[in-house]
Coordinates of C-alpha atoms in Angstrom, one line a residue:
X1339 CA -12.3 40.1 -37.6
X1340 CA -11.9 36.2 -39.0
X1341 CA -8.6 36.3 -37.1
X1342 CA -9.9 37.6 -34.0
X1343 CA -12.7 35.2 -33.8
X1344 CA -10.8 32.6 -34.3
X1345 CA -8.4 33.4 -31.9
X1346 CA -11.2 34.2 -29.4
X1347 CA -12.4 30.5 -29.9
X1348 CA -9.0 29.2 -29.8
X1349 CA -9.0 30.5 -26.2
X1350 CA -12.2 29.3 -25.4
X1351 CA -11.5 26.0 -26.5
X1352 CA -8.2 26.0 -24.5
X1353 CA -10.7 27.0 -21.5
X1354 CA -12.9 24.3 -22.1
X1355 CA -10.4 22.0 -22.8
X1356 CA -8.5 22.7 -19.4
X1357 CA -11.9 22.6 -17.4
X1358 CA -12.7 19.2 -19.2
X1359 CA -9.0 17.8 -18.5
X1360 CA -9.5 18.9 -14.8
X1361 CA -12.7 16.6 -14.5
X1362 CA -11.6 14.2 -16.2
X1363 CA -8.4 13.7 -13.6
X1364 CA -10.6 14.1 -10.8
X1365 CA -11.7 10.5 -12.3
X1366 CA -15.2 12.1 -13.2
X1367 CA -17.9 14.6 -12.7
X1368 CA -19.1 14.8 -8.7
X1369 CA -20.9 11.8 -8.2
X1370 CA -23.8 11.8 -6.5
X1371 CA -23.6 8.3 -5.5
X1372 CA -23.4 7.1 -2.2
X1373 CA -21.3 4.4 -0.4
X1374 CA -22.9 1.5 0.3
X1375 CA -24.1 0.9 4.0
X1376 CA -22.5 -2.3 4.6
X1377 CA -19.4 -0.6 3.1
X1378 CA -16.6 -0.9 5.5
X1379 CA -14.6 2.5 6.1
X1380 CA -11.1 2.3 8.2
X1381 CA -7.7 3.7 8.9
X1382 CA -4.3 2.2 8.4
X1383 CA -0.8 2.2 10.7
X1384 CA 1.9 -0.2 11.1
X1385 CA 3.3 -1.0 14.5
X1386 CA 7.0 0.2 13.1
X1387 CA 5.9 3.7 12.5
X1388 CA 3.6 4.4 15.9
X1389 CA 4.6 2.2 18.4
X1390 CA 7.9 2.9 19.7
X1391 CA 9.0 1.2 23.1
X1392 CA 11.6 -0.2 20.7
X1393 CA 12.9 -2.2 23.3
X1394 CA 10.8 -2.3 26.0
X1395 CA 9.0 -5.1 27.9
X1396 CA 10.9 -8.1 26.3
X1397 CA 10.9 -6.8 22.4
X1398 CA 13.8 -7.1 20.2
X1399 CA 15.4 -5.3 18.0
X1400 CA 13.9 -5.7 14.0
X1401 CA 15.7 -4.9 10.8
X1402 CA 14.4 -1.0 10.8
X1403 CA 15.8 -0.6 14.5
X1404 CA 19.3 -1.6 13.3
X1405 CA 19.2 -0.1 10.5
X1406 CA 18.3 3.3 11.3
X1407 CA 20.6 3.1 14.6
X1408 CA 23.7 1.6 12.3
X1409 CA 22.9 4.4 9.4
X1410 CA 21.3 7.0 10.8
X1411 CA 22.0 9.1 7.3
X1412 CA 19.7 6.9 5.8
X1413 CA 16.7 9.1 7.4
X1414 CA 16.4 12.4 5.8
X1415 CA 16.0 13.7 9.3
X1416 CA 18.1 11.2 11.0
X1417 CA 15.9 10.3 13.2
X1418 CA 14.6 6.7 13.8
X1419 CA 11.4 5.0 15.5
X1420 CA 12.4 4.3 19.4
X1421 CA 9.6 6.3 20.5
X1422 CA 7.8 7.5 17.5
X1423 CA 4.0 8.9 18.6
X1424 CA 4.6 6.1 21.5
X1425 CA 1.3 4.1 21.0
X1426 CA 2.4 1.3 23.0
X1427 CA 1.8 3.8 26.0
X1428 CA -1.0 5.8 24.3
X1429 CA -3.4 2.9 22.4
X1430 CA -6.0 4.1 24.7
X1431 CA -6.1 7.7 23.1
X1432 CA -5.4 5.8 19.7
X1433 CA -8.8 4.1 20.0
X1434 CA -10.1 7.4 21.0
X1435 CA -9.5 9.0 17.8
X1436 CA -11.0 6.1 15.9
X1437 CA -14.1 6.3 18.0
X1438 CA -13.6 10.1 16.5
X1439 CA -13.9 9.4 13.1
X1440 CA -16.3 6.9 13.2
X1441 CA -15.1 4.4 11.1
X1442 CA -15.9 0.6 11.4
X1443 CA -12.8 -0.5 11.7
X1444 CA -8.9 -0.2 12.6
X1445 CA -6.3 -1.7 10.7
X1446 CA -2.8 -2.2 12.5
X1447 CA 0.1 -4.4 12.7
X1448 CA 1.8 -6.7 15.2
X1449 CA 5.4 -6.3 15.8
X1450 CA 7.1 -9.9 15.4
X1451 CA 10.0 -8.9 17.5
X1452 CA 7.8 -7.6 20.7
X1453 CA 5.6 -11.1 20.2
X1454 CA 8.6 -13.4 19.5
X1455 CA 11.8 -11.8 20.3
X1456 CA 14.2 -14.5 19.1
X1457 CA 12.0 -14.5 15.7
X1458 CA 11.3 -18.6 16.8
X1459 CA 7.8 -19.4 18.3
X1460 CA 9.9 -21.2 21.5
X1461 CA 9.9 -18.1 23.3
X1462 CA 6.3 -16.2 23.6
X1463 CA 7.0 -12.5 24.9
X1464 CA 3.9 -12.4 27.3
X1465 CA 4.2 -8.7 27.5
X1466 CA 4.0 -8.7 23.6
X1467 CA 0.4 -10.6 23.5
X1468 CA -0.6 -8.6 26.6
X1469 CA -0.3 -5.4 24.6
X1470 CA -2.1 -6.7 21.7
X1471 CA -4.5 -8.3 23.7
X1472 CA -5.2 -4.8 25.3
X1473 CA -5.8 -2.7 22.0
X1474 CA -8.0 -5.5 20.7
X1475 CA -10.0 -5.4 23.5
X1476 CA -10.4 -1.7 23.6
X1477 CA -11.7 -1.7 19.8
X1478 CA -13.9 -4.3 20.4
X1479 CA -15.4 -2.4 23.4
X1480 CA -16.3 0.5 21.4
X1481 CA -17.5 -1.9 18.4
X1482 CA -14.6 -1.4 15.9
X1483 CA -13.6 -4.2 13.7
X1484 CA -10.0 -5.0 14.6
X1485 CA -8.0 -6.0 11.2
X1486 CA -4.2 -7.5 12.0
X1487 CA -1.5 -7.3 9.2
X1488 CA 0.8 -10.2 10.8
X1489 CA 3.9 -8.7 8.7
X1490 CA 4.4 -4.8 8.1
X1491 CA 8.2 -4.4 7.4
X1492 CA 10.1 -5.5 10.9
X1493 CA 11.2 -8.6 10.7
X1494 CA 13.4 -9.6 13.9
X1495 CA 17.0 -9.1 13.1
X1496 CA 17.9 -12.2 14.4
X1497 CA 16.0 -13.8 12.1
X1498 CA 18.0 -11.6 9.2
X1499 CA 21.1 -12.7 10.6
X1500 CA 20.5 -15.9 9.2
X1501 CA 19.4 -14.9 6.0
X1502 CA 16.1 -13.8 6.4
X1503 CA 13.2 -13.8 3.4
X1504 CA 15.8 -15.6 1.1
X1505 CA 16.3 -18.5 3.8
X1506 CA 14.1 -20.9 2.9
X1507 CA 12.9 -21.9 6.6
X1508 CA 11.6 -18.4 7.1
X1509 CA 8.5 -20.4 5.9
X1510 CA 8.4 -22.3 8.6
X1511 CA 9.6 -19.0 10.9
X1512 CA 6.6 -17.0 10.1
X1513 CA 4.0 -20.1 9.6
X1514 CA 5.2 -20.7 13.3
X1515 CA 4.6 -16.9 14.0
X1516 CA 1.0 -16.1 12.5
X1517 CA 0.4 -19.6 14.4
X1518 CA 1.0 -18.0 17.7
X1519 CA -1.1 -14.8 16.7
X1520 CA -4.8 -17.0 15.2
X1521 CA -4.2 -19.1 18.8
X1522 CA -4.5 -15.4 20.6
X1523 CA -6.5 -13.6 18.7
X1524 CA -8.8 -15.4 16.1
X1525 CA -11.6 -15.4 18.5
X1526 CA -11.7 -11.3 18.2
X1527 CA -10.4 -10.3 15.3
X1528 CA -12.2 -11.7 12.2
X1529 CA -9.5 -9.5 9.3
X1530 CA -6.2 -10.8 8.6
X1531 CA -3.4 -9.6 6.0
X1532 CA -0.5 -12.0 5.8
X1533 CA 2.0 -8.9 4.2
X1534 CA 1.8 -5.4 3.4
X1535 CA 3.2 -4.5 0.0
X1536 CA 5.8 -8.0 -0.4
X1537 CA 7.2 -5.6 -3.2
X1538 CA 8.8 -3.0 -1.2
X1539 CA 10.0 -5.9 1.0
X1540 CA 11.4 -7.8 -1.5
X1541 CA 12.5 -5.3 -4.4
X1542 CA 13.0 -2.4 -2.7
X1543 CA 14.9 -3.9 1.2
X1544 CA 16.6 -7.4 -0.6
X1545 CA 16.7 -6.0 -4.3
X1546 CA 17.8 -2.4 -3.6
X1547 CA 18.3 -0.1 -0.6
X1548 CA 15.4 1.7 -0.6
X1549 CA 13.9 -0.3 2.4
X1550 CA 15.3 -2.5 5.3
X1551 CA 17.3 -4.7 5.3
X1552 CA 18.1 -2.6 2.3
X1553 CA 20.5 -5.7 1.0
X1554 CA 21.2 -4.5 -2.7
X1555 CA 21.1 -7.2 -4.4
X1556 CA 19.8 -6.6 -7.2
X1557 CA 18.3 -9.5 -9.7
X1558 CA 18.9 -12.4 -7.2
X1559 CA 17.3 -11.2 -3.3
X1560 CA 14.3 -10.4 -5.0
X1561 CA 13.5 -12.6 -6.7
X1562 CA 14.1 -15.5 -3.9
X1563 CA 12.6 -12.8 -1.2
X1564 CA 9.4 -13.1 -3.2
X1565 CA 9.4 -17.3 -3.9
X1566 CA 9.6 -17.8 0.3
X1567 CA 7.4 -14.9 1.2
X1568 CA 4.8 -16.0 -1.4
X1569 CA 4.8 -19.9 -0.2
X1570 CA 4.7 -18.2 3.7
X1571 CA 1.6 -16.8 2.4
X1572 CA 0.1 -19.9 0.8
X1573 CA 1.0 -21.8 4.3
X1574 CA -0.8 -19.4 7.0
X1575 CA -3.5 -19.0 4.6
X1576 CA -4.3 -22.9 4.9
X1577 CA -3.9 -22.7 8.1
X1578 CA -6.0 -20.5 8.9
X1579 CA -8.5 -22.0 6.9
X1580 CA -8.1 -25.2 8.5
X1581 CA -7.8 -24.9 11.9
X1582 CA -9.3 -21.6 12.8
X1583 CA -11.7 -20.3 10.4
X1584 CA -14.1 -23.4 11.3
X1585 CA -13.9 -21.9 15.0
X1586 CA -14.4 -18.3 14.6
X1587 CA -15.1 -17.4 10.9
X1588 CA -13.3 -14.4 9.5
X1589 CA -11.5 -13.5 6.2
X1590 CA -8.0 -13.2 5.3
X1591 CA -5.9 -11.7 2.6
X1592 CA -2.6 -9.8 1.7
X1593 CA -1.9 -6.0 0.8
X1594 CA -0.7 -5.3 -2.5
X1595 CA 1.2 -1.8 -3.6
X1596 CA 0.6 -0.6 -7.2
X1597 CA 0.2 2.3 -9.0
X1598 CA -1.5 2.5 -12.0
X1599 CA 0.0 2.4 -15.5
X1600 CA -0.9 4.7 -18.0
X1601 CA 0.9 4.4 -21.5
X1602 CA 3.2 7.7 -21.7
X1603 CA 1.7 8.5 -25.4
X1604 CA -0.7 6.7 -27.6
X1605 CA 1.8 4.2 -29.2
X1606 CA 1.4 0.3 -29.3
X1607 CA 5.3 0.2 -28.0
X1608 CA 4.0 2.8 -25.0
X1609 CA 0.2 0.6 -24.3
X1610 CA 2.4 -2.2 -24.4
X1611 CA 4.4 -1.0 -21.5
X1612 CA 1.9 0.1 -19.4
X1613 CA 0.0 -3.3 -19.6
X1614 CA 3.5 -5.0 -18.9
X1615 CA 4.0 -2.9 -15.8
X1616 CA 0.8 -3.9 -14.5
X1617 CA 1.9 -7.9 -15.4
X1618 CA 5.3 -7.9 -13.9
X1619 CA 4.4 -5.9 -10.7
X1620 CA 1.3 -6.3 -9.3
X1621 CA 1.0 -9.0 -11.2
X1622 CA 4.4 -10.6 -9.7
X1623 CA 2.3 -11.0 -6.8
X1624 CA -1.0 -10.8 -7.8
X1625 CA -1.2 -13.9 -10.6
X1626 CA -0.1 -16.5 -8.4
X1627 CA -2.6 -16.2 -5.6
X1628 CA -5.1 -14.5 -7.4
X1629 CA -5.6 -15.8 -11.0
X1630 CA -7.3 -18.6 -12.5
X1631 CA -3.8 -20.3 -13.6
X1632 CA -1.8 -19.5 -10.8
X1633 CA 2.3 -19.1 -11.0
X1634 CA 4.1 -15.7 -11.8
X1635 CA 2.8 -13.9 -14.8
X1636 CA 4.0 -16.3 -17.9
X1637 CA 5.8 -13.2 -19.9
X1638 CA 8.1 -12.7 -16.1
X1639 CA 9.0 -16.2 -16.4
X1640 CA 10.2 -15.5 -20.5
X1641 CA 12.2 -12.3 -19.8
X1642 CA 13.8 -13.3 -16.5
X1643 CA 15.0 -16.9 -18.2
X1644 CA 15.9 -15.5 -21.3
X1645 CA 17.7 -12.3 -19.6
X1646 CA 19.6 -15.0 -17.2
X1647 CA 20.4 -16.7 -20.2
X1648 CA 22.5 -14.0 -21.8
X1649 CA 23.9 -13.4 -18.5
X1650 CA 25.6 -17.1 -18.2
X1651 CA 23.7 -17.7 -15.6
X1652 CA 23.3 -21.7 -15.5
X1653 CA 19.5 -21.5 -14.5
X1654 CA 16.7 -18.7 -14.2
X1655 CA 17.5 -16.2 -11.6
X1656 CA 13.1 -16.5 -11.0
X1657 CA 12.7 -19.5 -9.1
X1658 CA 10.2 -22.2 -10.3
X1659 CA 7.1 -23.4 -8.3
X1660 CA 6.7 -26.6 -9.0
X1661 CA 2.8 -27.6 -10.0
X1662 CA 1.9 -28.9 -6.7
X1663 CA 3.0 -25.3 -5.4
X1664 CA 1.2 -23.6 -7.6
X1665 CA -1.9 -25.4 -6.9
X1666 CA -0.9 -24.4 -2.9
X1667 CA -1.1 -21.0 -3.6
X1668 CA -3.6 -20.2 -6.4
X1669 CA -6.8 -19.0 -4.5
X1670 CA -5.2 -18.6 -1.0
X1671 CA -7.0 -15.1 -0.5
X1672 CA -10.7 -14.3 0.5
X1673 CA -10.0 -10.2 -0.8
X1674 CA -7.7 -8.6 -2.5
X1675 CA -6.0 -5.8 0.2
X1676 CA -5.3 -2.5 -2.3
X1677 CA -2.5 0.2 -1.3
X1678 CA -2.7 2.8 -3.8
X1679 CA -1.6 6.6 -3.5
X1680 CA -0.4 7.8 -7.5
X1681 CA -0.2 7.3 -11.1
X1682 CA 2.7 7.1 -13.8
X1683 CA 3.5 7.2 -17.2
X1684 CA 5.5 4.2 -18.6
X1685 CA 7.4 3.3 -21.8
X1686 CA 9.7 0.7 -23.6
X1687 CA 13.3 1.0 -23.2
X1688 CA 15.5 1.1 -26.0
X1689 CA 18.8 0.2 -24.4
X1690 CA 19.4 -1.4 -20.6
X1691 CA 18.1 -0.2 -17.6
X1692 CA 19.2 0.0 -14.0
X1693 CA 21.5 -2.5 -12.3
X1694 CA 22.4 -5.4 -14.5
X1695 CA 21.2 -7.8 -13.4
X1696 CA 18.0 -6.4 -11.4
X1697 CA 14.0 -7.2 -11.9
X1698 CA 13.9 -3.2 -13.7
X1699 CA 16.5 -4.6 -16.3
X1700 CA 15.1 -8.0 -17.0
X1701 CA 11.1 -6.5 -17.6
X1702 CA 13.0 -3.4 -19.3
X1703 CA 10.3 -0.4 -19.1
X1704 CA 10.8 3.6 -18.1
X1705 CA 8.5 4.9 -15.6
X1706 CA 7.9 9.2 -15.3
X1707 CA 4.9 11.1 -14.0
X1708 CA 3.6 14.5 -16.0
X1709 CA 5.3 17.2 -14.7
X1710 CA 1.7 18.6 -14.9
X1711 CA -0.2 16.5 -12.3
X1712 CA -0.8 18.3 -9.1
X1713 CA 1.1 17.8 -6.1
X1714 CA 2.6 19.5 -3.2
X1715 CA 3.9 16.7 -1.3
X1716 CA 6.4 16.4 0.8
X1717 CA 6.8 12.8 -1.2
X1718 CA 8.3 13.6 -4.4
X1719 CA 6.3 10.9 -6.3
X1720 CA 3.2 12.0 -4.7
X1721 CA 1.1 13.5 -7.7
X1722 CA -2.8 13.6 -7.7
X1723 CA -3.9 11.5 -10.2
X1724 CA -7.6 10.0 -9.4
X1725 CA -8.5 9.1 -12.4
X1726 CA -5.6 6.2 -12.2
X1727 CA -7.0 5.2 -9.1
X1728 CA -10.6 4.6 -10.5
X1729 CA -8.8 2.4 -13.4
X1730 CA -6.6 0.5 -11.4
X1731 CA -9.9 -0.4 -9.5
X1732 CA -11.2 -1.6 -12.4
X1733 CA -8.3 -3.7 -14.0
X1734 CA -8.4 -5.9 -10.9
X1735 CA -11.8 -6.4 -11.1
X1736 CA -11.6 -7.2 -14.5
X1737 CA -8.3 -9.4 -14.1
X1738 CA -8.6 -11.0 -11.0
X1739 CA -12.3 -12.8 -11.1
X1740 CA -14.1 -10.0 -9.8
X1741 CA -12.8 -10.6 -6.2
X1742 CA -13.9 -8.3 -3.5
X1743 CA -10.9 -5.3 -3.2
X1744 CA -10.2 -3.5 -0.2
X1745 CA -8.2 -0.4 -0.6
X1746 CA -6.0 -0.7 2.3
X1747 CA -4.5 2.1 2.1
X1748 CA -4.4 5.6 0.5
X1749 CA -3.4 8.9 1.6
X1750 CA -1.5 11.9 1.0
X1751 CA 1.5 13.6 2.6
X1752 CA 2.7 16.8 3.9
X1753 CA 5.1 18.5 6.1
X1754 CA 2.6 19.3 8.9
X1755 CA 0.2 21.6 10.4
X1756 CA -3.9 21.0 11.2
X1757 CA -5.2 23.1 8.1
X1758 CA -4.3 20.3 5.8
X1759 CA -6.0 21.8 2.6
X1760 CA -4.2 19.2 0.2
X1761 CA -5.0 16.6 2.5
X1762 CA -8.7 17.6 2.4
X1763 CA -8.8 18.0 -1.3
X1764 CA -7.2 14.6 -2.1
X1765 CA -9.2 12.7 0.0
X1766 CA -12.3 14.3 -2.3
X1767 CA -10.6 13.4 -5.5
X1768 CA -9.8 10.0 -5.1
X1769 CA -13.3 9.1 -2.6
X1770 CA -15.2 10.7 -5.6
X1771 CA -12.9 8.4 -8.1
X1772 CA -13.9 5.3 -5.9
X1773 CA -17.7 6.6 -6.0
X1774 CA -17.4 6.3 -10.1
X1775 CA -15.3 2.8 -9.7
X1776 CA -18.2 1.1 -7.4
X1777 CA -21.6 2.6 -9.3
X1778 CA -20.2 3.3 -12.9
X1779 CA -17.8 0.9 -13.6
X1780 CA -18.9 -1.9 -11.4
X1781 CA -15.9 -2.4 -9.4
X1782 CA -16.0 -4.9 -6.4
X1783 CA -14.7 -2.8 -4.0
X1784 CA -15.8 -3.4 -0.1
X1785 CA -13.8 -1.2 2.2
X1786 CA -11.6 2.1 2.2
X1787 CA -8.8 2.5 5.0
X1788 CA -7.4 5.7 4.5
X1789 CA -3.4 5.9 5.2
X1790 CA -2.9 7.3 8.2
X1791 CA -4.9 7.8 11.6
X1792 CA -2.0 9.8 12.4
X1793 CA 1.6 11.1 11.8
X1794 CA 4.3 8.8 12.0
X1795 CA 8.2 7.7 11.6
X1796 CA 7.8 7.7 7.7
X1797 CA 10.7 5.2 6.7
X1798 CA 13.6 7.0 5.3
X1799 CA 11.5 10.1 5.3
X1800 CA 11.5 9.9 8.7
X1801 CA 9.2 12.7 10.6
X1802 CA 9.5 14.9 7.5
X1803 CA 6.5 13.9 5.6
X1804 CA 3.1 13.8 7.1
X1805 CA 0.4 11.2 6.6
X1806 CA -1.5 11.8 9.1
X1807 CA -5.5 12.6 9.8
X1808 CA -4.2 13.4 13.1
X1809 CA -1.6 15.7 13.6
X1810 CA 1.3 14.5 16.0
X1811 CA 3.4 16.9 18.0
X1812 CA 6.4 14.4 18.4
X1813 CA 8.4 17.0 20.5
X1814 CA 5.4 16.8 23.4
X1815 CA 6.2 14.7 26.5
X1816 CA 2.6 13.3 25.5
X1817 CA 3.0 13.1 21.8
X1818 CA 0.0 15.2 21.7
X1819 CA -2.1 14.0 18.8
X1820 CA -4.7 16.7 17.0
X1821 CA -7.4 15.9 14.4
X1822 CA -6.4 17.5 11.3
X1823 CA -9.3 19.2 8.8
X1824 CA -8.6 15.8 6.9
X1825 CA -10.2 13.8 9.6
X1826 CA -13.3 16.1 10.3
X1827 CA -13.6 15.8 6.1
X1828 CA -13.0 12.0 6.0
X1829 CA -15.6 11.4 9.6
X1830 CA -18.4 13.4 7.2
X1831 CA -18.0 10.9 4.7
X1832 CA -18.0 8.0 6.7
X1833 CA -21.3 9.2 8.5
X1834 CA -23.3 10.6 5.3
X1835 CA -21.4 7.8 3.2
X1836 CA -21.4 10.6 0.7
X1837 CA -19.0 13.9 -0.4
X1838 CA -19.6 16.8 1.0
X1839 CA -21.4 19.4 -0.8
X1840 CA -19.1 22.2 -1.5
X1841 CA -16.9 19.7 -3.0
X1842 CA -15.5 20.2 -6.6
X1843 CA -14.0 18.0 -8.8
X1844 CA -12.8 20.5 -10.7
X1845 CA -11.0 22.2 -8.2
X1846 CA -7.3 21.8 -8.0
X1847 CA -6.3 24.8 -6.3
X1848 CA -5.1 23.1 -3.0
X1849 CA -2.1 21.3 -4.6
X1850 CA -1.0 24.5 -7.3
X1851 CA -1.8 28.0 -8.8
X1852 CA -1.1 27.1 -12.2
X1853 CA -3.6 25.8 -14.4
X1854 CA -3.8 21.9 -15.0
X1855 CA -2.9 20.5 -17.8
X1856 CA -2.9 17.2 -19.2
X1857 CA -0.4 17.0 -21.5
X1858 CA -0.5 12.6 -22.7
X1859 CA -1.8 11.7 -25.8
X1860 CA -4.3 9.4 -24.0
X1861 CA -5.5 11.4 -21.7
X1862 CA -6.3 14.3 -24.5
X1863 CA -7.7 11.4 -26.7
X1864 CA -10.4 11.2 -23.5
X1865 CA -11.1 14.6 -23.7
X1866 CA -12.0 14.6 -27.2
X1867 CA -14.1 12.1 -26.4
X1868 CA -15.8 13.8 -23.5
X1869 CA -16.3 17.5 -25.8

C-alpha cells in the first residue's frame, strides 16, 4: 500500500509538475491585464517580400534580385520575388486589410533600388516616390500611422558591385538616400527605422551565406559590414534630428533581431554564456547606440583582439571607433525597435567553433533549443517559448536605460491554409507574455507589430513557410489575399486591448500531442519555485 501511494503521488506530482511547466512557458498565468490605450498595435512587411514589379517603372535590380535569379537553388522552392503578392499593384487592398484589423499603424519598407536606381541620390526614380507617396496617402486617409524602415535587406546591386556595406562611402550612399526619403515624406510619416536586423545583414549576407549578398566571409565582412552600417545609422539619425524633426516632429529608431538566452543548465560556465550571448549580439548592436558608455560591448572588443592576435593578424579584425565616434553614436535612437520570434539554450565551448576566423569562433559559445518546446513550424528554429520573450523584454529594459521598446516584429510560420490554429495559439502565448512584461515586470514596451499582414517571398524559404495574418494565393492572377483565423484573433485584441476569453495558457495542443516538458535545470528550478 506504501508503494502504491507513493507511486500514485509520484504521478501526481509529475501531473502537477507538467501543468506548472506548461504555465510557466506560457510566460505566466492568463493575465487579466489589459493593454494600454495609447498602446500602439501594428503589422510588419518589407518591400522585398510583397512588392514585386522587380523591375518595373524605373527600379533596379537589388542584391536579393540577383541573387535568387544567379542561384535559384538557394530558395528551397526556387522561386524568387519578381512578383511576390504584387503589392506595388495591389497597396490599395493592402491598406484594406489593415483597416481590417484595426491596428494603428502600418509598418513597411522602401525599396532603395525603385527610389534610387543607381544606389546614388543623382538620379530620383519619380515613379519610385510616386508609389510611396501613394500608399502613404492611402494610410493616412484611413488614419493609420505610417512607420518607414529606410533599409530592409535590398540594397541596389550596383552599389554591391563596389563593395557595398564594407565600402566605407556607403555612409555617405545611404545618408544621401534616407535624405531623399525625410525631404518626401517627413511631413506624413512621423516613425522611422534606419535598419531591420543589421545582424542578419552583416553576419549572416557579408559573414556567411545565409542572407544576400551571402559573401562568406567569415570574421572580416562582418565585422566592417557592422562599423559603416552602425556610423550610417548615427548620420541619418542626426540628420534627422537636425533638419527635419524641428519641422514635423516624429521619432526614429532601428530594429534589432535577438532571441533570448537562457543558460542550457544551471552552471556558472552555462549563465555565463547566456549573458555573453546577449553581450556580443544584441549587444554588438545595441551597446553602442543604446548604452550609457557607448562603443561595442568591452568583453567583444577583448575576444576579437585577443582571437586576432593568435591568428597573426597585425591589428583587430573589430574596427575601432575612435571617441569622437562613439560620442556620434551613443544615444542616436528615440526607441529601441524589438524583432523577436524564439528562445535558445546556450553554453561554453570547450574547443573551436565554426569557421576560423568568424564572429561564432572569436565569442566561442554553443547555441540548441529543447527538443521539448513546442513547435510545428515550417521554420525549423521556430519553437514557442514565451516565457523568453517576456525576459528578453525585461533585460532591455533593465540594460538599456529603461528606453521605450517596440516589438517590431513577431510572428509564427506555417505552410498555409486559413485555419491557422498554431498561428492563433502563438499569438495568445507570447501577447499574454507581453501582458506580464508591461504590468508585472514593468517593462517599457509601447507598441506590438505582429510579423506579417500577409504571406510572402520568405528569403531562402521562399513561398514555403507562411507568416502571414492573411493568407496569399500566389498562384491567383489577383494574388487573392484571405484573412486567416490569426487575424480575426489578433483584430479582437487590438479592439478589447485584452485576450480573449477561451484563451489558455496552459494549452499547447495546437503546436503537439505530446505532453510538454521542460527538461533545463533553470527552468525546473522555477517550477519549484512556483509549487
Amino acid at each position: 500500500m506504501e508503494a502504491k501511494n507513493s507511486l500514485f503521488m509520484l504521478l501526481l506530482l509529475v501531473i502537477i509538475c507538467n501543468g506548472n511547466a506548461q504555465l510557466y512557458l506560457s510566460g505566466g498565468p492568463k493575465s487579466n491585464y489589459t493593454f494600454p490605450k495609447d498602446f500602439l498595435f501594428g503589422v510588419s512587411t518589407a518591400a522585398a517580400q510583397i512588392e514585386g514589379a522587380w523591375n518595373e517603372d524605373g527600379k533596379s535590380e537589388s542584391i536579393w534580385d540577383h541573387l535568387v535569379h544567379n542561384n535559384p537553388n538557394f530558395v528551397k522552392d526556387h522561386s524568387n520575388a519578381d512578383v511576390a503578392a504584387d503589392s506595388y499593384h495591389l497597396y490599395k487592398r493592402d491598406v484594406e486589410m489593415i483597416r481590417e484589423l484595426g491596428v494603428d499603424i502600418y509598418r513597411f519598407s522602401v525599396s532603395w533600388p525603385r527610389v534610387l536606381p543607381t544606389g546614388f541620390a543623382n538620379e530620383v526614380n519619380p515613379l519610385g516616390i510616386q508609389y510611396y507617396r501613394n500608399l502613404i496617402d492611402e494610410l493616412v486617409k484611413y488614419n493609420i500611422t505610417p512607420m518607414v524602415t529606410i533599409y530592409h535587406w535590398d540594397l541596389p546591386q550596383k552599389l554591391q558591385d563596389i563593395g557595398g556595406w564594407t565600402n566605407a562611402h556607403i555612409v555617405d550612399y545611404y545618408t544621401d538616400y534616407a535624405n531623399v526619403l525625410f525631404k518626401n515624406f517627413a511631413d506624413k510619416v512621423k516613425y522611422w527605422i534606419t535598419f531591420n536586423e543589421p545582424m542578419q545583414t552583416c553576419l549572416e549576407g557579408y559573414g556567411g551565406t545565409y542572407r544576400a549578398p551571402a559573401l562568406n566571409r567569415h570574421g572580416i565582412a562582418e565585422y566592417l559590414c557592422t562599423h559603416n552600417l552602425l556610423k550610417a545609422h548615427a548620420n541619418v539619425y542626426h540628420l534627422f534630428d537636425k533638419q527635419y524633426r524641428p519641422l514635423y516632429g516624429g521619432k526614429i529608431g532601428m530594429s534589432l533581431d535577438s532571441n533570448w538566452a537562457e543558460p542550457k543548465t544551471n552552471s556558472t560556465k552555462d549563465i555565463e554564456a547566456a549573458r555573453l550571448y546577449l553581450t556580443t549580439h544584441l549587444g554588438w548592436y545595441a551597446h553602442p547606440v543604446y548604452s550609457t558608455e557607448g562603443n561595442y560591448p568591452p568583453e567583444l572588443i577583448k575576444l576579437v583582439g585577443q582571437k586576432s592576435q593568435k591568428q597573426n593578424y597585425s591589428r583587430s579584425r573589430l574596427p575601432e571607433f575612435t571617441p569622437s565616434e562613439v560620442d556620434f553614436i551613443r544615444g542616436t535612437a528615440d526607441f529601441f525597435g524589438l524583432n523577436h520570434y524564439t528562445t535558445y539554450l546556450l553554453s561554453m565551448a570547450d574547443k573551436e567553433v565554426g569557421a576560423i576566423p568568424s564572429h561564432a569562433n572569436d565569442v566561442g559559445i554553443i547555441r540548441v533549443q529543447d527538443p521539448n518546446w513546442p513547435s510545428k513550424s515550417s521554420s525549423d528554429w521556430l519553437k514557442v517559448v514565451p516565457f523568453g520573450f517576456r525576459r528578453l523584454l525585461q533585460y532591455i529594459t533593465k540594460t538599456y536605460n529603461n528606453i521605450p521598446i517596440i516589438v517590431t516584429e513577431n510572428g509564427y510560420a506555417d505552410f498555409s491554409g486559413v485555419d491557422d490554429k498554431a498561428r492563433v495559439s502563438y499569438y495568445g502565448h507570447y501577447l499574454n507574455a507581453l501582458l506580464h512584461a508591461i504590468h508585472v515586470d514593468k517593462s517599457n514596451v509601447h507598441g506590438y507589430f505582429a510579423w506579417s499582414l500577409m504571406d510572402n517571398f520568405e528569403w531562402d524559404d521562399g513561398y514555403v513557410s507562411r507568416f502571414g495574418l492573411y493568407l496569399v494565393d500566389f498562384k491567383s492572377p489577383n494574388k487573392t489575399r484571405t484573412a486567416k483565423h490569426s487575424a480575426k484573433l489578433y483584430s479582437s485584441v487590438v479592439a478589447t486591448r485584452g485576450l480573449p476569453a477561451d484563451y489558455d495558457p496552459a494549452d499547447f495542443t495546437a503546436f503537439s500531442s505530446a505532453p510538454i516538458l521542460v527538461s533545463t535545470m533553470l527552468p525546473l528550478l522555477a517550477l519549484y519555485r512556483l509549487l
